[in-house]
Amino acid sequence: MLRSSLVLAASLFAAGAVHAQGAPSGQEPGGVMVAESVGQQFARDRLLEMARTLGAAERFSVSLNVAYDVVQDNGQKIEFGEIRELEVQRPDKVRIAESAGDGSQDLILFDGKSITVLDGATSVFAQAPQPGDIDASVRYFVRDLQMRMPLAPLLLTDFAGELQRRVRSIDYVGLTDILGKPAHHIAARTAQADFQVWIADGEQPTPLRIVMTYPASEGHPQFRADFSKWDLAPSFAADRFEFKPSADARQIIFAVQLVAPPDAAESAEGAVTEGVKP
């Protein structure tokens, strides 16, 4: 299949970046301090303001119109797209509903007790015990279950800290209009990716667009997402984060659980805390 030639981990940094360590803010990888211009400092301030706003929000919801490149064996890039509905209720609930271009409906769900992933095309789902709050669960999902979670750092309460550790360079492009709103256009680099982000100007500094480029990957593929319908104080129905499988749904286990030791389920929470893969 076209998409099988590349699994694009479209997080702000890389699939494992939600727990790796990088250079601190304002430093090159070797630890040398780099002076920032007024424009660069302004860009960093706007980026961190956005991250702190999301990290401090007790609840939020947003729609994402996503497009991403998949590089084929012959070097050609093919674009795929999907719509994502993201809903967060701290401390431990997340719902990500994905509608792909082929009509399939997928779901990632943290309900406070279990992590569930549903492949809507086959009505197959897998579940694992949830190790704690959203931060712990995101790290466990990406690192230990080895699953893809696009833009995972946006869910973390320490989103600003993640950016501080990852961003190697940053520039302010300018104030522009995007999606009908004034926004700060910022360009930055991490060790794994170049990214641009457009942050809404005003009292609600939410991201309006993100474009990721992966220069180390063949063909320099991109990931793009437009954000709409931001709500930093949504009201969720009591059963919004409950998993309700269809009558024909079939449960399987995560691939990594096939090779896990017999007591892995009991040690999972400790493994996340200690950073050891079960």
Coordinates of C-alpha atoms in Angstrom, one line a residue:
M1 CA 0.0 0.0 0.0
L2 CA 1.1 3.6 -0.6
R3 CA 1.2 4.5 3.0
S4 CA 3.3 1.5 4.0
S5 CA 6.6 3.0 2.7
L6 CA 6.9 5.5 5.5
V7 CA 5.4 5.7 9.0
L8 CA 5.5 9.4 9.7
A9 CA 5.7 10.2 13.4
A10 CA 4.1 13.6 13.2
S11 CA 4.7 14.9 16.7
L12 CA 6.3 18.3 17.2
F13 CA 9.7 16.6 17.6
A14 CA 9.7 12.9 16.9
A15 CA 7.9 9.7 18.0
G16 CA 10.0 9.3 21.1
A17 CA 10.6 13.0 21.9
V18 CA 8.1 13.1 24.7
H19 CA 10.6 11.5 27.0
A20 CA 14.1 12.1 25.4
Q21 CA 16.4 14.9 26.5
G22 CA 17.7 17.7 24.3
A23 CA 19.7 20.9 24.5
P24 CA 18.3 23.4 26.9
S25 CA 16.7 26.6 25.6
G26 CA 19.2 29.1 24.2
Q27 CA 21.9 26.5 23.8
E28 CA 23.5 24.6 20.9
P29 CA 23.8 20.7 21.4
G30 CA 27.3 21.2 22.6
G31 CA 26.2 23.4 25.4
V32 CA 27.4 26.7 24.0
M33 CA 25.1 29.7 24.8
V34 CA 23.7 31.4 21.8
A35 CA 22.6 35.0 22.0
E36 CA 19.1 35.7 20.7
S37 CA 17.9 38.8 18.9
V38 CA 14.9 40.7 20.0
G39 CA 12.8 39.0 17.3
Q40 CA 14.0 35.6 18.3
Q41 CA 13.2 36.2 21.9
F42 CA 9.8 37.5 21.0
A43 CA 9.2 34.3 18.9
R44 CA 10.3 32.1 21.9
D45 CA 8.0 34.0 24.3
R46 CA 5.0 33.6 22.0
L47 CA 5.8 29.9 21.5
L48 CA 6.1 29.3 25.3
E49 CA 3.0 31.4 26.0
M50 CA 1.0 29.1 23.6
A51 CA 2.4 26.0 25.3
R52 CA 1.7 27.2 28.8
T53 CA -1.9 28.1 27.8
L54 CA -2.5 24.6 26.6
G55 CA -0.6 22.9 29.5
A56 CA -2.6 24.9 32.1
A57 CA -6.1 24.2 30.5
E58 CA -8.1 21.8 32.6
R59 CA -10.2 20.9 29.4
F60 CA -10.0 21.8 25.8
S61 CA -11.2 20.6 22.4
V62 CA -10.1 21.4 18.8
S63 CA -10.6 20.1 15.3
L64 CA -7.6 19.4 13.1
N65 CA -7.5 19.2 9.3
V66 CA -4.4 17.1 8.7
A67 CA -2.3 16.4 5.6
Y68 CA 1.0 14.4 5.4
D69 CA 3.4 13.2 2.8
V70 CA 4.3 9.6 2.3
V71 CA 7.4 9.0 0.2
Q72 CA 7.1 6.1 -2.3
D73 CA 9.9 3.7 -3.3
N74 CA 10.3 5.7 -6.5
G75 CA 10.9 8.9 -4.6
Q76 CA 7.5 10.4 -5.4
K77 CA 5.6 12.0 -2.5
I78 CA 1.9 11.2 -2.1
E79 CA -0.3 13.3 0.2
F80 CA -2.8 11.8 2.5
G81 CA -5.2 13.5 4.8
E82 CA -7.6 13.1 7.7
I83 CA -9.8 15.0 10.1
R84 CA -9.1 14.7 13.8
E85 CA -11.3 15.7 16.7
L86 CA -9.2 16.1 19.9
E87 CA -10.8 16.4 23.4
V88 CA -8.9 16.6 26.6
Q89 CA -10.1 16.5 30.2
R90 CA -7.4 16.6 32.8
P91 CA -6.1 14.8 34.7
D92 CA -6.5 11.6 32.8
K93 CA -8.9 11.7 29.9
V94 CA -8.2 12.1 26.1
R95 CA -10.3 11.3 23.1
I96 CA -8.9 11.5 19.6
A97 CA -11.3 10.6 16.8
E98 CA -9.8 10.3 13.3
S99 CA -11.7 10.3 10.0
A100 CA -9.4 9.3 7.2
G101 CA -9.8 10.1 3.5
D102 CA -10.9 6.6 2.7
G103 CA -13.8 6.9 5.2
S104 CA -12.4 4.8 8.0
Q105 CA -13.0 6.0 11.6
D106 CA -10.2 5.4 14.1
L107 CA -10.2 6.2 17.8
I108 CA -7.6 6.7 20.6
L109 CA -9.1 6.9 24.0
F110 CA -7.8 7.4 27.6
D111 CA -10.7 6.9 30.0
G112 CA -8.7 7.2 33.2
K113 CA -8.4 3.4 33.7
S114 CA -7.6 2.0 30.2
I115 CA -5.9 3.0 27.0
T116 CA -8.0 1.9 23.9
V117 CA -7.1 2.1 20.2
L118 CA -9.8 1.2 17.7
D119 CA -9.1 0.5 14.0
G120 CA -12.5 1.5 12.5
A121 CA -11.8 -0.1 9.1
T122 CA -11.6 -3.6 10.7
S123 CA -13.6 -3.0 13.9
V124 CA -10.5 -4.3 15.8
F125 CA -9.4 -2.7 19.1
A126 CA -6.7 -3.2 21.7
Q127 CA -6.6 -2.1 25.3
A128 CA -4.0 -1.7 28.0
P129 CA -4.1 -0.5 31.6
Q130 CA -3.6 3.3 31.8
P131 CA -0.6 4.1 34.0
G132 CA -1.8 7.4 35.4
D133 CA -2.5 11.0 34.2
I134 CA -2.3 12.2 30.7
D135 CA 1.4 12.9 30.8
A136 CA 2.3 9.5 32.0
S137 CA -0.1 7.9 29.6
V138 CA 1.2 9.7 26.5
R139 CA 4.7 8.7 27.3
Y140 CA 3.6 5.1 27.9
F141 CA 1.6 5.0 24.7
V142 CA 4.5 6.3 22.5
R143 CA 7.4 4.7 24.3
D144 CA 6.2 1.4 25.6
L145 CA 3.2 0.5 23.4
Q146 CA 5.2 1.9 20.5
M147 CA 2.1 3.6 19.0
R148 CA 1.9 6.8 16.9
M149 CA 0.3 9.8 18.5
P150 CA 0.5 12.9 16.2
L151 CA 1.3 16.1 18.0
A152 CA 1.5 14.3 21.3
P153 CA 3.4 17.1 23.2
L154 CA 0.3 19.3 22.8
L155 CA -1.4 17.1 25.4
L156 CA 1.3 17.5 28.1
T157 CA 1.0 19.8 31.1
D158 CA 4.8 20.4 30.6
F159 CA 4.4 21.3 27.0
A160 CA 6.4 24.4 27.5
G161 CA 9.2 22.5 29.2
E162 CA 9.3 20.1 26.3
L163 CA 9.7 23.0 23.9
Q164 CA 12.4 24.6 26.0
R165 CA 14.4 21.3 25.9
R166 CA 13.8 20.6 22.2
V167 CA 14.0 23.9 20.3
R168 CA 17.5 24.5 19.0
S169 CA 16.9 27.6 17.0
I170 CA 13.9 29.9 16.5
D171 CA 13.0 33.0 14.4
Y172 CA 10.0 35.4 14.1
V173 CA 8.7 35.5 10.6
G174 CA 6.0 38.1 11.2
L175 CA 2.5 39.0 12.1
T176 CA 0.1 37.7 9.4
D177 CA -3.5 36.6 8.7
I178 CA -4.2 33.0 8.5
L179 CA -7.6 31.2 8.6
G180 CA -9.2 34.6 8.9
K181 CA -7.3 35.5 12.1
P182 CA -4.1 37.6 12.9
A183 CA -1.3 35.2 13.9
H184 CA 2.3 35.2 14.9
H185 CA 4.3 33.2 12.3
I186 CA 7.2 31.4 13.9
A187 CA 9.9 29.1 12.4
A188 CA 12.0 26.8 14.6
R189 CA 14.2 23.8 14.5
T190 CA 14.6 20.7 16.7
A191 CA 17.2 17.9 16.3
Q192 CA 14.7 15.9 14.3
A193 CA 12.5 18.4 12.4
D194 CA 12.0 21.9 11.2
F195 CA 8.6 23.4 12.1
Q196 CA 6.6 26.4 11.5
V197 CA 3.7 27.4 13.7
W198 CA 1.1 30.2 13.4
I199 CA -0.1 31.3 16.9
A200 CA -3.3 33.3 17.3
D201 CA -2.7 36.9 18.4
G202 CA -4.6 38.0 21.4
E203 CA -5.8 36.6 24.8
Q204 CA -6.1 33.0 23.5
P205 CA -2.7 32.2 22.0
T206 CA -3.7 28.8 20.5
P207 CA -1.9 27.3 17.4
L208 CA -3.8 27.9 14.1
R209 CA -1.5 26.0 11.8
I210 CA 1.6 23.8 12.1
V211 CA 3.9 22.6 9.3
M212 CA 6.6 20.0 10.1
T213 CA 9.4 19.1 7.7
Y214 CA 11.7 16.1 8.3
P215 CA 15.0 17.0 6.6
A216 CA 16.8 13.7 7.6
S217 CA 14.1 11.6 5.9
E218 CA 14.2 10.7 2.3
G219 CA 12.3 13.3 0.2
H220 CA 11.9 15.7 3.2
P221 CA 8.3 14.8 3.9
Q222 CA 6.0 17.2 5.6
F223 CA 3.1 17.1 8.0
R224 CA 0.6 19.9 8.0
A225 CA -2.3 20.6 10.4
D226 CA -4.9 23.5 10.4
F227 CA -6.6 24.0 13.8
S228 CA -10.2 25.2 14.1
K229 CA -13.0 25.3 16.7
W230 CA -10.7 25.8 19.7
D231 CA -12.6 25.7 23.0
L232 CA -10.6 26.0 26.2
A233 CA -13.6 25.4 28.4
P234 CA -15.8 22.8 26.7
S235 CA -18.6 20.9 28.4
F236 CA -18.3 17.1 27.9
A237 CA -21.1 14.6 28.4
A238 CA -20.6 12.2 31.4
D239 CA -20.0 9.3 29.0
R240 CA -17.9 11.2 26.5
F241 CA -14.7 9.2 27.3
E242 CA -16.3 5.8 27.6
F243 CA -15.5 3.2 25.0
K244 CA -18.5 1.6 23.4
P245 CA -17.5 -1.0 20.9
S246 CA -19.8 -2.1 18.2
A247 CA -21.4 -5.5 18.3
D248 CA -19.0 -6.9 15.7
A249 CA -15.9 -5.4 17.3
R250 CA -13.0 -7.8 18.0
Q251 CA -10.4 -7.3 20.7
I252 CA -6.7 -8.1 20.2
I253 CA -3.6 -7.1 22.1
F254 CA -0.9 -4.6 21.3
A255 CA 2.0 -6.0 19.4
V256 CA 4.5 -5.3 22.1
Q257 CA 2.4 -7.3 24.5
L258 CA 3.1 -10.5 22.5
V259 CA 6.7 -10.5 23.8
A260 CA 6.2 -8.9 27.2
P261 CA 7.0 -11.0 30.3
P262 CA 4.1 -12.6 32.2
D263 CA 4.2 -10.0 35.0
A264 CA 4.5 -7.0 32.6
A265 CA 0.9 -5.8 33.3
E266 CA 1.7 -5.6 37.0
S267 CA 5.0 -3.7 36.5
A268 CA 3.8 -1.4 33.8
E269 CA 3.2 1.6 36.0
G270 CA 6.5 1.3 37.7
A271 CA 8.3 0.9 34.4
V272 CA 6.8 4.2 33.1
T273 CA 8.0 5.9 36.3
E274 CA 11.5 4.5 36.1
G275 CA 11.8 4.8 32.3
V276 CA 12.3 1.1 31.8
K277 CA 10.5 -0.6 28.9
P278 CA 8.5 -3.7 30.1

